[in-house]
CSV table of C-alpha atoms in Angstrom, one decimal:
chain,number,residue,atom,x,y,z
A,1,MET,CA,28.6,111.0,47.9
A,2,ASP,CA,31.1,108.6,47.1
A,3,PRO,CA,34.0,110.1,45.1
A,4,THR,CA,33.2,106.8,42.6
A,5,LEU,CA,29.4,108.1,42.2
A,6,ALA,CA,30.4,111.2,42.0
A,7,LEU,CA,32.5,110.6,39.2
A,8,VAL,CA,29.8,108.3,37.5
A,9,ALA,CA,27.2,111.0,37.3
A,10,ALA,CA,29.7,113.9,36.2
A,11,LEU,CA,30.5,111.1,33.1
A,12,ILE,CA,26.6,110.4,32.7
A,13,LEU,CA,25.9,114.3,32.4
A,14,ALA,CA,28.8,115.1,30.2
A,15,THR,CA,28.4,112.4,27.9
A,16,HIS,CA,24.2,112.8,27.8
A,17,PHE,CA,24.5,116.6,27.5
A,18,ILE,CA,27.0,115.9,24.0
A,19,GLY,CA,24.2,112.9,22.8
A,20,ALA,CA,21.3,115.5,23.7
A,21,ILE,CA,22.5,117.8,21.0
A,22,ALA,CA,23.3,115.2,17.9
A,23,SER,CA,20.8,112.4,18.7
A,24,TYR,CA,23.5,110.3,18.7
A,25,GLY,CA,26.8,109.4,20.8
A,26,SER,CA,25.7,109.8,24.4
A,27,ALA,CA,26.3,105.6,25.2
A,28,LEU,CA,29.3,105.5,22.9
A,29,LEU,CA,30.8,108.2,24.6
A,30,ALA,CA,29.8,106.9,28.1
A,31,LEU,CA,30.8,103.6,28.3
A,32,PRO,CA,34.5,103.1,27.9
A,33,LEU,CA,34.8,106.1,30.2
A,34,LEU,CA,32.7,104.8,33.0
A,35,LEU,CA,34.6,101.3,32.7
A,36,LEU,CA,37.5,103.0,33.9
A,37,VAL,CA,35.7,104.0,36.8
A,38,TRP,CA,33.3,101.1,37.7
A,39,PRO,CA,34.6,97.9,35.8
A,40,ASP,CA,31.3,96.1,35.4
A,41,ARG,CA,30.6,95.9,32.1
A,42,GLN,CA,26.8,94.3,32.1
A,43,ALA,CA,25.8,96.8,34.9
A,44,LEU,CA,26.7,99.5,32.8
A,45,VAL,CA,25.5,98.4,29.6
A,46,LEU,CA,22.0,98.0,31.1
A,47,CYS,CA,22.1,101.1,33.3
A,48,LEU,CA,23.1,103.6,29.6
A,49,VAL,CA,19.8,101.5,27.5
A,50,ALA,CA,17.4,102.7,31.0
A,51,ILE,CA,18.9,106.2,30.8
A,52,GLY,CA,19.6,106.3,27.3
A,53,LEU,CA,15.2,105.9,26.5
A,54,VAL,CA,14.7,108.3,28.9
A,55,GLN,CA,16.8,110.5,26.8
A,56,SER,CA,15.3,109.1,23.8
A,57,VAL,CA,11.8,110.4,25.3
A,58,GLN,CA,12.8,113.8,25.6
A,59,ILE,CA,14.2,114.9,22.3
A,60,VAL,CA,11.2,113.3,20.6
A,61,LEU,CA,8.7,115.0,22.6
A,62,ALA,CA,10.3,118.6,21.9
A,63,ASN,CA,11.0,117.4,18.0
A,64,ARG,CA,8.4,114.8,17.6
A,65,ARG,CA,7.2,116.9,14.5
A,66,HIS,CA,10.0,115.8,12.7
A,67,VAL,CA,10.2,112.5,13.0
A,68,GLU,CA,10.4,110.9,9.1
A,69,TRP,CA,8.9,108.0,9.7
A,70,PRO,CA,9.3,106.0,6.2
A,71,THR,CA,12.9,105.8,7.2
A,72,LEU,CA,12.2,105.5,10.8
A,73,GLY,CA,10.5,102.1,9.5
A,74,ARG,CA,13.5,100.9,7.3
A,75,MET,CA,15.7,101.6,10.4
A,76,LEU,CA,13.7,99.6,12.6
A,77,LEU,CA,13.7,96.6,10.2
A,78,TRP,CA,17.1,96.1,9.5
A,79,ALA,CA,18.6,97.2,13.4
A,80,GLY,CA,16.0,94.5,14.6
A,81,LEU,CA,17.4,92.0,12.6
A,82,GLY,CA,20.8,92.7,13.8
A,83,MET,CA,20.0,93.4,17.5
A,84,PRO,CA,19.4,89.5,18.7
A,85,ALA,CA,23.1,88.4,17.4
A,86,GLY,CA,24.7,91.7,19.3
A,87,VAL,CA,22.8,90.0,22.4
A,88,ALA,CA,24.1,86.8,22.5
A,89,MET,CA,27.7,88.3,21.5
A,90,ALA,CA,27.3,90.0,24.6
A,91,THR,CA,26.7,87.2,26.2
A,92,TRP,CA,29.7,84.0,24.5
A,93,LEU,CA,32.1,86.4,23.6
A,94,PRO,CA,35.3,86.8,25.6
A,95,GLU,CA,35.0,90.5,27.4
A,96,ARG,CA,38.6,91.4,25.6
A,97,GLY,CA,36.7,90.4,22.3
A,98,LEU,CA,34.0,92.7,23.1
A,99,MET,CA,36.0,95.6,24.1
A,100,THR,CA,37.9,95.3,20.9
A,101,ALA,CA,35.1,95.2,19.3
A,102,LEU,CA,33.5,98.6,20.7
A,103,GLY,CA,37.1,101.0,20.4
A,104,LEU,CA,37.4,99.8,17.3
A,105,VAL,CA,33.9,100.6,16.1
A,106,LEU,CA,34.5,104.1,17.8
A,107,VAL,CA,37.6,104.3,15.7
A,108,VAL,CA,36.0,103.8,12.4
A,109,ALA,CA,32.5,106.1,13.2
A,110,ALA,CA,35.0,108.9,14.5
A,111,LEU,CA,37.2,108.9,11.3
A,112,SER,CA,33.9,108.1,9.0
A,113,ARG,CA,32.6,111.6,10.2
A,114,LEU,CA,35.6,113.4,10.0
A,115,GLY,CA,36.3,116.0,7.3
A,116,ARG,CA,33.4,114.7,5.2
A,117,PRO,CA,31.1,117.2,3.5
A,118,ALA,CA,27.2,117.0,3.7
A,119,THR,CA,26.1,114.8,1.3
A,120,THR,CA,22.6,112.6,0.6
A,121,ALA,CA,21.8,109.3,-0.4
A,122,ALA,CA,20.9,110.3,-3.9
A,123,ALA,CA,24.6,111.6,-4.7
A,124,LEU,CA,25.8,108.4,-3.7
A,125,PRO,CA,27.1,105.2,-6.2
A,126,PRO,CA,24.5,102.5,-6.5
A,127,TRP,CA,26.4,100.1,-4.9
A,128,ALA,CA,27.1,102.2,-1.6
A,129,ARG,CA,23.5,102.9,-1.5
A,130,HIS,CA,22.3,99.5,-1.2
A,131,GLY,CA,25.6,99.4,1.5
A,132,LEU,CA,23.4,101.6,3.4
A,133,ASN,CA,20.7,98.8,4.8
A,134,GLY,CA,24.1,96.6,5.8
A,135,LEU,CA,25.0,100.2,8.3
A,136,LEU,CA,21.4,99.2,9.8
A,137,LEU,CA,22.3,95.8,10.2
A,138,THR,CA,25.3,96.2,11.6
A,139,GLY,CA,23.9,99.0,14.1
A,140,GLY,CA,21.7,96.7,15.5
A,141,VAL,CA,24.6,94.3,16.1
A,142,ILE,CA,26.6,96.8,18.3
A,143,HIS,CA,23.3,97.6,19.9
A,144,GLY,CA,22.4,94.4,21.3
A,145,ALA,CA,25.6,93.7,22.5
A,146,PHE,CA,26.8,96.9,23.9
A,147,GLY,CA,23.1,99.1,24.1
A,148,THR,CA,25.4,102.1,22.6
A,149,GLY,CA,23.6,103.1,19.9
A,150,GLY,CA,25.5,101.4,17.0
A,151,ALA,CA,27.6,104.1,15.5
A,152,THR,CA,27.4,102.5,12.0
A,153,VAL,CA,23.2,103.6,12.2
A,154,ALA,CA,24.4,107.2,12.8
A,155,VAL,CA,26.1,107.1,9.5
A,156,PHE,CA,23.2,106.0,7.6
A,157,ALA,CA,21.5,108.6,8.9
A,158,GLN,CA,24.0,111.5,8.2
A,159,TYR,CA,23.6,110.1,4.4
A,160,SER,CA,19.6,109.7,4.7
A,161,PHE,CA,18.2,112.9,6.4
A,162,ALA,CA,18.9,116.5,4.5
A,163,ARG,CA,17.8,118.7,7.7
A,164,LYS,CA,19.2,118.1,11.2
A,165,GLU,CA,15.5,118.6,12.2
A,166,GLY,CA,14.9,115.5,11.0
A,167,PHE,CA,18.3,113.8,12.0
A,168,ARG,CA,17.7,113.9,15.7
A,169,ALA,CA,14.2,113.5,15.8
A,170,THR,CA,14.2,110.2,14.1
A,171,LEU,CA,17.3,108.7,15.5
A,172,ALA,CA,16.1,109.5,18.9
A,173,MET,CA,12.9,107.6,18.2
A,174,PHE,CA,15.1,104.9,16.8
A,175,TRP,CA,17.0,104.4,19.8
A,176,GLY,CA,14.6,105.1,22.3
A,177,LEU,CA,12.4,102.2,20.9
A,178,LEU,CA,15.5,99.8,20.1
A,179,ASN,CA,15.9,100.1,24.3
A,180,VAL,CA,12.3,99.4,24.7
A,181,ALA,CA,12.8,96.2,23.0
A,182,MET,CA,16.3,95.9,25.0
A,183,ILE,CA,14.7,97.0,27.9
A,184,THR,CA,11.8,94.2,27.8
A,185,THR,CA,14.2,91.1,27.2
A,186,LEU,CA,16.7,91.8,29.4
A,187,SER,CA,14.3,92.2,32.1
A,188,LEU,CA,12.4,88.9,31.4
A,189,GLN,CA,15.8,87.1,31.7
A,190,GLY,CA,16.5,89.0,35.3
A,191,HIS,CA,19.8,91.3,34.3
A,192,PHE,CA,18.2,94.3,36.5
A,193,THR,CA,19.9,93.9,39.6
A,194,ALA,CA,20.7,96.2,42.9
A,195,PRO,CA,24.0,97.7,41.4
A,196,VAL,CA,22.3,98.1,37.7
A,197,GLY,CA,19.5,99.9,39.9
A,198,LEU,CA,21.7,102.2,41.8
A,199,LEU,CA,23.4,102.8,38.5
A,200,VAL,CA,20.0,104.3,36.9
A,201,LEU,CA,19.2,106.2,40.2
A,202,ILE,CA,22.5,108.2,40.1
A,203,GLY,CA,22.4,108.8,36.1
A,204,LEU,CA,18.4,109.5,35.6
A,205,PRO,CA,19.4,113.1,37.0
A,206,CYS,CA,22.1,113.2,35.1
A,207,VAL,CA,20.0,112.2,32.3
A,208,LEU,CA,17.6,114.7,32.6
A,209,LEU,CA,19.6,117.7,33.0
A,210,GLY,CA,22.0,117.0,30.2
A,211,SER,CA,19.1,116.5,28.2
A,212,TYR,CA,17.6,119.5,28.9
A,213,LEU,CA,20.9,121.5,28.5
A,214,GLY,CA,21.8,119.5,25.0
A,215,GLU,CA,18.4,120.7,23.9
A,216,ARG,CA,18.8,124.4,24.5
A,217,VAL,CA,22.3,124.5,22.7
A,218,ALA,CA,21.4,121.8,19.8
A,219,ALA,CA,19.1,124.8,18.2
A,220,ARG,CA,22.3,127.4,18.2
A,221,VAL,CA,24.8,125.0,16.9
A,222,GLN,CA,25.8,124.2,13.5
A,223,PRO,CA,25.7,120.6,12.8
A,224,GLN,CA,28.9,120.4,10.8
A,225,GLN,CA,30.6,122.2,13.8
A,226,PHE,CA,29.4,119.8,16.6
A,227,ALA,CA,29.7,116.5,14.0
A,228,ALA,CA,33.6,117.6,14.0
A,229,VAL,CA,33.3,118.2,18.0
A,230,VAL,CA,31.9,114.3,18.4
A,231,ALA,CA,33.6,112.7,15.8
A,232,VAL,CA,37.3,113.9,17.8
A,233,LEU,CA,35.7,112.4,21.3
A,234,LEU,CA,34.5,109.4,19.8
A,235,LEU,CA,37.9,109.0,18.3
A,236,ILE,CA,39.5,110.0,21.5
A,237,SER,CA,36.9,107.7,23.7
A,238,GLY,CA,37.9,105.0,20.7
A,239,ALA,CA,41.5,104.8,21.5
A,240,VAL,CA,41.1,104.7,25.5
A,241,THR,CA,38.8,101.5,25.0
A,242,LEU,CA,41.8,100.1,22.7
A,243,THR,CA,44.3,101.0,25.1
A,244,ASN,CA,42.4,100.2,28.4
A,245,THR,CA,41.8,96.7,26.7
A,246,TRP,CA,45.1,95.6,25.9
A,247,TRP,CA,47.7,97.2,28.0
A,248,PRO,CA,45.3,98.3,31.4
A,249,ALA,CA,46.9,100.4,33.8
A,250,GLY,CA,49.1,98.3,36.6
């Protein structure tokens, strides 16, 4: 295999293994790293949306009895309102602006998860509880622009699920349904080209293996410990994104 394609496969495997454990972060971690070796952002976003759907199906099938349907409905409503704006942003905004926004989202998401004790929405002040819907709306915009599962949705989920199982299952169902909507829209617009097909072909077995291994590890990992690891990785990924956007090599 071509060394570049081998590196793409390795990055997809590693990031989707991590994402399978948390039901969050696969594409957020993958996109900035993949851009270092495969600079076609649109093709990568389309690939990550397609293989992200596969990962979501795997996680939901293994945890479907833990899906919290009322919370899922709230998430879909607010994020769905924001997603069309994100798709429009990806079409019209300059590349540097988009990547700067992604880098900042990664850094903010990481900082929001580091050192935070577990809490619920009921423990928040009233103004903060009302702001949770804004996190979902922003997450829909981010997902529409980058196909990376808006980090703000995961922050919302931290305050909305008391148990790790509900967090993982409901988030996986949420990402899967959003990805179905994105795939349908982008397919009708003719965006799934041969380079995207190649990336999906390479990525699918990596996602299947990464998700399988991640599911086996997830039951053994303490949620707080792994949340800290994901936060550190997101912070590194955000720093890499911002550095590569504003001070590219060469």
